[in-house]
Coordinates of N, CA and C in Angstrom, one line a residue:
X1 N -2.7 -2.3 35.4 CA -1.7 -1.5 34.8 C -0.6 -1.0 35.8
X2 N 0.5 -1.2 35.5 CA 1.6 -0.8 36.4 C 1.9 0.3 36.4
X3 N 2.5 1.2 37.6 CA 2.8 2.6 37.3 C 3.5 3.9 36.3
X4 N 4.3 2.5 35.5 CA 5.1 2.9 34.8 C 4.6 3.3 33.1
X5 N 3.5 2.5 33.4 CA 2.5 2.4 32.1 C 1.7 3.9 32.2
X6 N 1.6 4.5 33.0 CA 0.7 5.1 33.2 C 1.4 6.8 32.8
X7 N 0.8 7.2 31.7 CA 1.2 8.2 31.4 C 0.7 9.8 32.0
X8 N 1.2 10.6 32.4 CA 0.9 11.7 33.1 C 0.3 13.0 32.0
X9 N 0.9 12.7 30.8 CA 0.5 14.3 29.9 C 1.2 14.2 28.7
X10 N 0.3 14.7 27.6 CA 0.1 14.1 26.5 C -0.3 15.0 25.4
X11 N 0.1 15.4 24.0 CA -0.3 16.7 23.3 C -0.3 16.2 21.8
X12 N -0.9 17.0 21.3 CA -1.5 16.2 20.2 C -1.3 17.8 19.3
X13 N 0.0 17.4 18.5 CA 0.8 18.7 17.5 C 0.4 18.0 16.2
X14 N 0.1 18.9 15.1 CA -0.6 19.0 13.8 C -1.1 17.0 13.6
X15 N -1.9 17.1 14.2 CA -2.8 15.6 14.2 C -1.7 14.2 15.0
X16 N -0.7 14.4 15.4 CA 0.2 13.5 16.3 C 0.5 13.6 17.3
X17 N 0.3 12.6 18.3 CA 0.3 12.6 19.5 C 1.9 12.7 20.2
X18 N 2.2 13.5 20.9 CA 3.9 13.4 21.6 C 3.6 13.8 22.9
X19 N 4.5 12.9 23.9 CA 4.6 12.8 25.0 C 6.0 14.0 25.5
X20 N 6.4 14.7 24.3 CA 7.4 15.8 24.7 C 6.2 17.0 24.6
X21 N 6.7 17.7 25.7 CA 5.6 19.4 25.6 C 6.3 20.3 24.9
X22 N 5.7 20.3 24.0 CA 5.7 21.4 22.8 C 6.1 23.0 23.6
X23 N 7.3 23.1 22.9 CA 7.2 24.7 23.2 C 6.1 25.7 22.7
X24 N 5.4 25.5 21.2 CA 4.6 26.5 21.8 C 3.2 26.0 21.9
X25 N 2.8 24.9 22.9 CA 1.3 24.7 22.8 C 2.0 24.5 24.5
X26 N 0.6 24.6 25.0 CA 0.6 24.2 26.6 C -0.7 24.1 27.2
X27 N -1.4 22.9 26.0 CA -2.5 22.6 26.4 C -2.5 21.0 26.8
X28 N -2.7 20.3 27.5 CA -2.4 18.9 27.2 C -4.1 18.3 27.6
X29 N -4.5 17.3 26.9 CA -5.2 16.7 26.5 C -5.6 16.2 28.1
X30 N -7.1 16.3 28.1 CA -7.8 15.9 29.3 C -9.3 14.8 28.9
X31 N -9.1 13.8 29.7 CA -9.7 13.0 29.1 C -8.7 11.3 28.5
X32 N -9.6 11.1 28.0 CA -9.2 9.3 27.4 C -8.8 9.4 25.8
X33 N -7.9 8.9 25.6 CA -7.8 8.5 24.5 C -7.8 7.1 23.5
X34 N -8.6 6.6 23.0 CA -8.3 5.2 22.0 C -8.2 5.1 20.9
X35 N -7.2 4.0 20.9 CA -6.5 3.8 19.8 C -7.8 3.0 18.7
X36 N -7.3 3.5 17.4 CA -8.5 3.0 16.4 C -7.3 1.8 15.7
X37 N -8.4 1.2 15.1 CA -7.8 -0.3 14.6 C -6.9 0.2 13.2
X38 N -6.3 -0.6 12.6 CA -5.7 -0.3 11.2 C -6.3 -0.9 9.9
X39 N -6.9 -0.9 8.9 CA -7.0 -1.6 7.8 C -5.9 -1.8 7.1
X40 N -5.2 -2.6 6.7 CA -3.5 -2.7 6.3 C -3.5 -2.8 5.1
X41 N -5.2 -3.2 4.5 CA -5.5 -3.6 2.5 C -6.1 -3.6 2.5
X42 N -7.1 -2.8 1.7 CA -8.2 -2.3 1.5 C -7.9 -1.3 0.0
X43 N -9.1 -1.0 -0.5 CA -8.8 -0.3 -1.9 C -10.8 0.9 -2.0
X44 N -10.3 2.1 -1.0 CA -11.4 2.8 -1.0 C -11.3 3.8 -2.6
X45 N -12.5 3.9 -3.3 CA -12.5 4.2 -4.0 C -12.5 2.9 -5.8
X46 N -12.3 1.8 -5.4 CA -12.5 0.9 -6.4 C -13.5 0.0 -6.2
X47 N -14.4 -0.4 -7.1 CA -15.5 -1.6 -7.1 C -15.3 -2.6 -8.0
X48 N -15.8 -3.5 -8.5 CA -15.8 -4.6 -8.9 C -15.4 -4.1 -10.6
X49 N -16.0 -3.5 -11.3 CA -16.1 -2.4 -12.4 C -14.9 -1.4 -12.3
X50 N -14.1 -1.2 -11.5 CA -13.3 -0.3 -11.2 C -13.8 1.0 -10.4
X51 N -12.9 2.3 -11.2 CA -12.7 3.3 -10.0 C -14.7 4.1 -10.0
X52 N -14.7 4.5 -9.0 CA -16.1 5.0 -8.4 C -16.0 6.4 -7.8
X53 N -17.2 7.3 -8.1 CA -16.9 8.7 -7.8 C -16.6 9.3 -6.2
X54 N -16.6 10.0 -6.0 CA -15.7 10.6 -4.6 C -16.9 10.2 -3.3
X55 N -18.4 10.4 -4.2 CA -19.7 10.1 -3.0 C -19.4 8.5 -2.5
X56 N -18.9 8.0 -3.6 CA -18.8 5.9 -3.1 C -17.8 6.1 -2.2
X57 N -16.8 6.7 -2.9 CA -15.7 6.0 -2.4 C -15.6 6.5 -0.7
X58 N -16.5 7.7 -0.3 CA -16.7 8.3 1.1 C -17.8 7.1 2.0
X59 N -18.2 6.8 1.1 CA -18.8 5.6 1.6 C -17.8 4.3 1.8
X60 N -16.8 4.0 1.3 CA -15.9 2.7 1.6 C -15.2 3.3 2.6
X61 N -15.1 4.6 3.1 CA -14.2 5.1 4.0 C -14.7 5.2 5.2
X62 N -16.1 5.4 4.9 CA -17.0 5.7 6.4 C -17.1 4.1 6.7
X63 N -17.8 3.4 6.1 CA -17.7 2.3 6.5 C -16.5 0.9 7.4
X64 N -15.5 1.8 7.1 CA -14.1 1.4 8.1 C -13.9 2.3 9.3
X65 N -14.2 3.3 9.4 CA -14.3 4.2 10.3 C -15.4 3.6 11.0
X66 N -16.4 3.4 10.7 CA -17.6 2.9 11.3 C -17.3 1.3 12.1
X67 N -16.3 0.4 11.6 CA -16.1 -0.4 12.1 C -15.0 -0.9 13.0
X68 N -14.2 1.0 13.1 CA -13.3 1.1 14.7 C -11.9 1.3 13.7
X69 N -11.6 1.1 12.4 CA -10.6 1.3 11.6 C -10.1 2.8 11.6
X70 N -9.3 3.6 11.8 CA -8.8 5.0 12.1 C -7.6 5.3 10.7
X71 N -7.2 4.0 10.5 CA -5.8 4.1 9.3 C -5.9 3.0 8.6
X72 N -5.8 3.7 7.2 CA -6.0 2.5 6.2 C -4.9 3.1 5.2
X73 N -5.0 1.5 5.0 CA -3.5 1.6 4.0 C -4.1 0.7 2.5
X74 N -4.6 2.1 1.9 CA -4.8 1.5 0.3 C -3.7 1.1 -0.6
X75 N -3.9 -0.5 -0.9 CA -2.9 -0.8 -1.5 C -4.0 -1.1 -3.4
X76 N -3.9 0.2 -3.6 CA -3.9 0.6 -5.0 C -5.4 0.7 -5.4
X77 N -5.4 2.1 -6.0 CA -7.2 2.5 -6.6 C -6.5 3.5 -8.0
X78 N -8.0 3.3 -8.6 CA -7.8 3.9 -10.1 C -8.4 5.5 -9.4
X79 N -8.0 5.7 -8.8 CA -9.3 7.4 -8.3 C -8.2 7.5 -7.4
X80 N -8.1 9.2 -7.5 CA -7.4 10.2 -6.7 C -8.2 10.1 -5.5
X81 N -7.6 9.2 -4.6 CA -8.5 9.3 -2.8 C -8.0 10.5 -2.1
X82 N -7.0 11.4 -2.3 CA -5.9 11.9 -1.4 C -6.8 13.1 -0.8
X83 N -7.8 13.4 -1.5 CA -9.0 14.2 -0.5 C -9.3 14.1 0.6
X84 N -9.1 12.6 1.0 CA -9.7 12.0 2.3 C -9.4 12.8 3.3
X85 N -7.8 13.2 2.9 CA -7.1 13.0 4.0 C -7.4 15.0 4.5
X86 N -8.0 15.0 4.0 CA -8.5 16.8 4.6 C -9.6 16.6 5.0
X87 N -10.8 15.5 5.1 CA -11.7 15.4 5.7 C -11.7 14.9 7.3
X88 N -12.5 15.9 8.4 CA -12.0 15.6 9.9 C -12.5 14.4 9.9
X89 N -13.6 13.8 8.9 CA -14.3 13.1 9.8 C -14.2 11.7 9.3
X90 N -13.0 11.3 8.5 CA -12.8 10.3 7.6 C -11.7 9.7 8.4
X91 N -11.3 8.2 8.1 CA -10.0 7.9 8.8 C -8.5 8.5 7.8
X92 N -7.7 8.5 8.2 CA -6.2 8.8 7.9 C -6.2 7.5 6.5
X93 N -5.5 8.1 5.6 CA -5.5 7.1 4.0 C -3.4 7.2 3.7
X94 N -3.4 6.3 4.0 CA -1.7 5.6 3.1 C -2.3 5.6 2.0
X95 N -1.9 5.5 0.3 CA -2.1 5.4 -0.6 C -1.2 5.0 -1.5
X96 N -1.5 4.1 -2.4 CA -0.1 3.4 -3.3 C -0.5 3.8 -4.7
X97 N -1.0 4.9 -4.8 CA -1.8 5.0 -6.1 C -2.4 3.8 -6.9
X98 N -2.2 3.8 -8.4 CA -3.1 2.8 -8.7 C -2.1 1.6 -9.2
X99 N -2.8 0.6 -9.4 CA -2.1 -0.4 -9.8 C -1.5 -0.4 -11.2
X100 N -0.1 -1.0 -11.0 CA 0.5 -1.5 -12.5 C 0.7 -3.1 -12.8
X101 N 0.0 -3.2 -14.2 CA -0.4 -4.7 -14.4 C 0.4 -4.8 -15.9
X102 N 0.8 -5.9 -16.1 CA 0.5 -6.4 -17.7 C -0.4 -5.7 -18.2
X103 N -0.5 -5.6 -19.6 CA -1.5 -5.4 -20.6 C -2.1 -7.0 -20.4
X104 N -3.4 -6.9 -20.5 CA -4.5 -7.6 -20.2 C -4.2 -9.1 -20.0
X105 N -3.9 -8.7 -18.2 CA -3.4 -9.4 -17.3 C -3.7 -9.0 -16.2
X106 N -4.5 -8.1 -16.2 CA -5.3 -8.0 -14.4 C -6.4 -7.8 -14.6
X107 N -7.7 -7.5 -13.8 CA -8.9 -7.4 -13.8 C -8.9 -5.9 -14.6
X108 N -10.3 -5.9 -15.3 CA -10.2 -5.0 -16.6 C -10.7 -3.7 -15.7
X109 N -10.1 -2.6 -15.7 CA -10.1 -0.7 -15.2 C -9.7 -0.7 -14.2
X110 N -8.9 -1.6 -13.8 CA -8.1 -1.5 -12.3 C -6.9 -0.8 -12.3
X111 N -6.3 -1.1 -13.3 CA -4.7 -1.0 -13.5 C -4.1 -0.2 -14.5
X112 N -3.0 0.6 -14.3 CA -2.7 1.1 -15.5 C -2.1 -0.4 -16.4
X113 N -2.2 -0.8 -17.7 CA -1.8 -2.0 -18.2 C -0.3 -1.6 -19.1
X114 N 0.5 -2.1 -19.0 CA 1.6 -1.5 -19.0 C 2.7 -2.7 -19.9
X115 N 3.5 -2.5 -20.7 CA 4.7 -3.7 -21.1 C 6.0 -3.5 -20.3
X116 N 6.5 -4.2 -20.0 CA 8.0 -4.2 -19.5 C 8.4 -2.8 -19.4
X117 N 9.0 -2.3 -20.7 CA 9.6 -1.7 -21.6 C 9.4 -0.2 -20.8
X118 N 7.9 -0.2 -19.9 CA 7.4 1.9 -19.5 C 7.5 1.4 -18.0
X119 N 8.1 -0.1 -17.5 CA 7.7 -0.3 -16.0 C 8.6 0.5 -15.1
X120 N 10.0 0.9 -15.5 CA 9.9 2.0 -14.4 C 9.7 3.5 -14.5
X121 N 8.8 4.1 -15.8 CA 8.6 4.7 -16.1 C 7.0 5.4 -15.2
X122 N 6.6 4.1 -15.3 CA 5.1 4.3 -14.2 C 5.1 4.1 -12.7
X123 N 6.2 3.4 -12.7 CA 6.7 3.5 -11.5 C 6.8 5.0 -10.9
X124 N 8.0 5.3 -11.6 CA 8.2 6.9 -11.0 C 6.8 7.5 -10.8
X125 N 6.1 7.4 -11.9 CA 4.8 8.5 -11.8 C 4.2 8.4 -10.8
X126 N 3.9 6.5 -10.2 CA 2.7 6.4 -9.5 C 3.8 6.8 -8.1
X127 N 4.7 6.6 -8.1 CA 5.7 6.9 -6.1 C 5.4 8.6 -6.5
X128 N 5.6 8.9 -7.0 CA 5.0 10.4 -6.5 C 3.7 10.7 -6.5
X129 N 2.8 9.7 -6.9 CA 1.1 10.6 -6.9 C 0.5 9.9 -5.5
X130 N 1.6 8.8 -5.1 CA 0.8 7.9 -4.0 C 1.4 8.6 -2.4
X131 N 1.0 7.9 -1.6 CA 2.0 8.3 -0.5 C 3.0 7.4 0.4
X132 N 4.2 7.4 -0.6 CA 5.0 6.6 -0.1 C 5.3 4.7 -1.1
X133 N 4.0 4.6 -1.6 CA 4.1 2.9 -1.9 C 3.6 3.3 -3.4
X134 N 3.9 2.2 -3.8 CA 3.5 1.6 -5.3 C 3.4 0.6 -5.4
X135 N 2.4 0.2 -6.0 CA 1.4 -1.0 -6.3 C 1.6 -1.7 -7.3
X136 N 2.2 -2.9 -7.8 CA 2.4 -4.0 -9.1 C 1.8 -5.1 -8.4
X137 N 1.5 -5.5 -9.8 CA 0.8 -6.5 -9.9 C 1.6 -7.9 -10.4
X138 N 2.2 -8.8 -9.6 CA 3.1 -9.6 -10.1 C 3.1 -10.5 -10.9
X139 N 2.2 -11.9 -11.1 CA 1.3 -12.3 -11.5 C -0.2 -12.4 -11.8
X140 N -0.4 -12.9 -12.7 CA -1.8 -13.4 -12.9 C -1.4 -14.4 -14.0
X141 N -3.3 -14.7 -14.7 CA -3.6 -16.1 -15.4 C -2.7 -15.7 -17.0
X142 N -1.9 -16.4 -17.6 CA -1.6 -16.1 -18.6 C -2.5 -16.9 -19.5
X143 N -3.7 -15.9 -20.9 CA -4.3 -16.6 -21.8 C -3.4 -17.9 -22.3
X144 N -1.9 -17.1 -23.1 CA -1.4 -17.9 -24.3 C -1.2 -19.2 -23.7
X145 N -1.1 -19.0 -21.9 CA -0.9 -20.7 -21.1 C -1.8 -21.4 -20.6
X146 N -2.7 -20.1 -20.3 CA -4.0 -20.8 -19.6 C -3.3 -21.1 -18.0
X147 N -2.6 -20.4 -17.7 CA -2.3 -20.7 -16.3 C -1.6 -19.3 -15.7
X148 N -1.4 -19.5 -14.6 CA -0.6 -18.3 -13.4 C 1.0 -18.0 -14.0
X149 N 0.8 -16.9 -14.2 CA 2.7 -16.8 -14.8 C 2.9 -15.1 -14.0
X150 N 4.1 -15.5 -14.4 CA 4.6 -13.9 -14.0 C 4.6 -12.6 -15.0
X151 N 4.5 -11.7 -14.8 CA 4.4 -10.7 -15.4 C 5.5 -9.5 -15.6
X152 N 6.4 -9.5 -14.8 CA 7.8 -9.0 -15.2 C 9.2 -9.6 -15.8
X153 N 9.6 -9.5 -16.4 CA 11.1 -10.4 -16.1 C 12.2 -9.9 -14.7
X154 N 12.7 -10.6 -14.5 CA 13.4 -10.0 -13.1 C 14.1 -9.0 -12.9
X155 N 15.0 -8.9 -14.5 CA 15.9 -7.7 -14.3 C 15.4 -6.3 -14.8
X156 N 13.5 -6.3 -15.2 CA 13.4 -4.9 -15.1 C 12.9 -4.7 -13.9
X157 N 12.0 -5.6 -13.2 CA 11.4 -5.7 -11.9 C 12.6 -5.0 -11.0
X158 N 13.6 -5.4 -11.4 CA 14.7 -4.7 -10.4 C 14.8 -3.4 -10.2
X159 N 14.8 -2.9 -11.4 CA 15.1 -1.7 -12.1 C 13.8 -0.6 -11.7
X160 N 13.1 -1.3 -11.6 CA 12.0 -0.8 -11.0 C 11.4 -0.5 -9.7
X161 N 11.8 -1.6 -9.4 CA 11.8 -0.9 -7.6 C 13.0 -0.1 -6.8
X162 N 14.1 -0.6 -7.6 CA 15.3 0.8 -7.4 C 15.0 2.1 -7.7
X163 N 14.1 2.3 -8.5 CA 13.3 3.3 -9.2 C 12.1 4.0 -8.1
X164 N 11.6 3.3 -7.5 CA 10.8 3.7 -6.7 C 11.6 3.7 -5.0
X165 N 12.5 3.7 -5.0 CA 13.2 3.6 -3.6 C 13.7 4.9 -3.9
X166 N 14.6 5.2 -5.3 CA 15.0 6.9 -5.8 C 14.1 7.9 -5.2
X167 N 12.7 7.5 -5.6 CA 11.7 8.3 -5.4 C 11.0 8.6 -4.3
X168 N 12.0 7.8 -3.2 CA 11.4 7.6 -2.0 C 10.2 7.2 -1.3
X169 N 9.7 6.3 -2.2 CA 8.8 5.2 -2.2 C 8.9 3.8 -2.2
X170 N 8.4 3.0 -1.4 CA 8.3 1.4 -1.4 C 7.6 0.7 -1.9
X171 N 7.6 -0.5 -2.5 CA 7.0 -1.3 -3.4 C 6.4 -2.2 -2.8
X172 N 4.8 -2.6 -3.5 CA 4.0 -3.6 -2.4 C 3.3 -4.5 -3.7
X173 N 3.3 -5.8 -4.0 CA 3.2 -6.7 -4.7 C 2.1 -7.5 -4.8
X174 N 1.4 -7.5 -6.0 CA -0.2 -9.1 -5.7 C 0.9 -10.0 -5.9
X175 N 0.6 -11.0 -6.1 CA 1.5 -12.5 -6.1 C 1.0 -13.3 -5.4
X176 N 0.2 -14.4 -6.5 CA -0.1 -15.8 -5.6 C 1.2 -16.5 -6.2
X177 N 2.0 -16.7 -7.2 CA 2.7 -18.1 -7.5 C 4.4 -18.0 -7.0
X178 N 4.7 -19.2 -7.3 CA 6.1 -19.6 -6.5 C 7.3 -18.3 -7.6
X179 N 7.0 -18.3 -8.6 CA 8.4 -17.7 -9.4 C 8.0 -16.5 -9.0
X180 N 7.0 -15.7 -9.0 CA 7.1 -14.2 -8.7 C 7.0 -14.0 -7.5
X181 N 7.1 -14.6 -6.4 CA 7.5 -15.0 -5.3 C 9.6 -14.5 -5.1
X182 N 9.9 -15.5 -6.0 CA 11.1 -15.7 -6.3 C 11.8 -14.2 -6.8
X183 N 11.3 -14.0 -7.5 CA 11.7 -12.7 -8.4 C 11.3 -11.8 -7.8
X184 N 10.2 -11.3 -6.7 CA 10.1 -10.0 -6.5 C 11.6 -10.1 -5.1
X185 N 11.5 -10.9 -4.4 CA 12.4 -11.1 -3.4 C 14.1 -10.8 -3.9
X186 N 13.9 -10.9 -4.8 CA 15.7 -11.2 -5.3 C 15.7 -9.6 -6.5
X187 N 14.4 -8.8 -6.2 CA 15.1 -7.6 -7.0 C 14.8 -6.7 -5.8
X188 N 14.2 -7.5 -4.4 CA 14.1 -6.5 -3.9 C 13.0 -5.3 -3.0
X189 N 12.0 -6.4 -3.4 CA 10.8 -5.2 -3.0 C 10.2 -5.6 -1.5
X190 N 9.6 -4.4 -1.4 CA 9.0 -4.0 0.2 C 7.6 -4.3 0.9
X191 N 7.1 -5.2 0.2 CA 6.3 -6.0 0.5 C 5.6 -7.1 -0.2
X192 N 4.3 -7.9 0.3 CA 4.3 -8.7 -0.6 C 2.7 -9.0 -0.4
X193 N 1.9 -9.1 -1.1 CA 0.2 -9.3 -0.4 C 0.2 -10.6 -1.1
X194 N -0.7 -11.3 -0.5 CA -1.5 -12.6 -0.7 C -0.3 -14.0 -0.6
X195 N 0.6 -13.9 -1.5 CA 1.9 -14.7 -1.3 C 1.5 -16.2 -1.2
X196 N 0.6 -16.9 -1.7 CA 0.2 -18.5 -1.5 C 0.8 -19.6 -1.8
X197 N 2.2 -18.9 -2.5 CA 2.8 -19.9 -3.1 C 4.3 -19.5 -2.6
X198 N 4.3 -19.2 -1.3 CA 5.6 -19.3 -0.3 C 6.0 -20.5 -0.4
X199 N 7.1 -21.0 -0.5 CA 7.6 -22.3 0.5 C 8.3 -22.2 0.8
X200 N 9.6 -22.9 1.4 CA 10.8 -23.0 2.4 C 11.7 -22.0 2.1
X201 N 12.0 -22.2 1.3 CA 13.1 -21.2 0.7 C 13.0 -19.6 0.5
X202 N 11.4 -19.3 0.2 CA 11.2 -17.6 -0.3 C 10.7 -17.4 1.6
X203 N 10.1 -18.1 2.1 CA 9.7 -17.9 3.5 C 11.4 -17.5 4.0
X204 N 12.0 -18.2 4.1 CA 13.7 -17.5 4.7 C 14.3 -16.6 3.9
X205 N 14.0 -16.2 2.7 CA 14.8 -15.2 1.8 C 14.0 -13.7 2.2
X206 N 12.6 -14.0 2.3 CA 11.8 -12.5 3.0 C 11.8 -11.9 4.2
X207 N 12.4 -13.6 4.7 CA 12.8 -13.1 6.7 C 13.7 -12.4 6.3
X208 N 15.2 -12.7 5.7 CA 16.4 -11.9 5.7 C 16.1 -10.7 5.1
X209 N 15.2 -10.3 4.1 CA 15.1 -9.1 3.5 C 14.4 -8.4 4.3
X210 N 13.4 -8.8 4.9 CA 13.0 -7.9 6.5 C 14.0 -7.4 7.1
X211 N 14.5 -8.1 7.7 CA 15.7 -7.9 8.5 C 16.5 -6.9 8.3
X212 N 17.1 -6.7 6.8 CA 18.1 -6.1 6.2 C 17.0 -4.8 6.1
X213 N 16.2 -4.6 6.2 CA 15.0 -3.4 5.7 C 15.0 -2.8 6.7
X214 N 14.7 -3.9 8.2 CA 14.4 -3.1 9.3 C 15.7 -2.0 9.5
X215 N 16.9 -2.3 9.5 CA 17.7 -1.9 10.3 C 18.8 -0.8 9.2
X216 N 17.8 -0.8 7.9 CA 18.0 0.1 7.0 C 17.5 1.7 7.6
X217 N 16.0 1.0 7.9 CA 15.2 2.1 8.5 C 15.1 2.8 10.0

């Protein structure tokens, strides 16, 4: 470690660490500090069945804690987790509240199930119950096709995540297929999980929306 790396004094104000000395503390931390790992997706408080009482879901918490995880970022549960975050001995919880799906088009008690028509209406609700994100569900299997389709049309999808950026919250997306790939990109949203149906085109349209995000922020 070079000298420059080496930090001299260090204070830790309402649970954050700053390298500026606090005018009114003037204790600084003696001893080592390590950094704990991040869970970036994970969903404490839901099981296979759906949402699970507060005893489980302290158990999906401890269990990442237990495995060196310090911050987890739940991307969507049907159960108010926000408790966690007053217990000392749990890790730190992001939360996207619960998911918004099609009407019976996601796994069954997961999701609020929703038509076009209330999508930014749940929107607003869930950016304010979550912290910070909101959770849609982009596609899944369509019965009437028997195959993967999308689940919004684009221009409320739009409407929707402008709706949640009002609310000063960001949008984080399921999506395996190529169109809702397409479509969440081109209305706009702030992330994207699983994404398996990237290809050339949505891979360079998400770099540039990064880009334009980062330097937003």
């Amino acid at each position: 470690m070079s000298p420059e790396e080496v930090v001299g004094a260090m204070w830790v104000v309402d649970g954050r660490v700053t390298f500026d000395r606090p005018s009114s503390v003037d204790h600084r931390l003696n001893g080592f500090v390590l950094p704990g790992l991040v869970d970036a997706h994970c969903h404490v408080g839901l099981e296979a069945t759906g949402g699970v009482d507060n005893e489980r879901a302290r158990e999906h918490a401890e269990r990442d804690r237990d495995a060196g995880a310090l911050l987890l970022r739940d991307a969507g549960s049907p159960v108010d987790t926000s408790w966690i975050n007053d217990e000392v001995d749990l890790p730190r919880l992001i939360r996207a509240g619960r998911h918004i799906a099609r009407t019976k088009r996601y796994i069954r008690n997961f999701a609020h199930e929703i038509e076009p028509e209330l999508l930014v209406e749940y929107v607003r609700v869930q950016a304010k119950r979550g912290d910070g994100w909101v959770k849609l569900v982009g596609d899944w299997i369509d019965r009437e096709t028997g195959d993967l389709n999308t689940c919004w049309p684009r221009d409320v999808l739009t409407l929707a995540i402008a709706a949640a950026h009002d609310e000063g919250a960001r949008v984080t997306a399921h999506c395996f297929g190529e169109e809702s790939l397409r479509d969440f990109v081109a209305a706009g949203t702030d992330c994207i999980e699983h994404a398996t149906g990237l290809r050339s085109d949505t891979i360079d349209s998400f770099a540039k929306l990064a880009s334009l995000s980062c330097r937003r922020s």
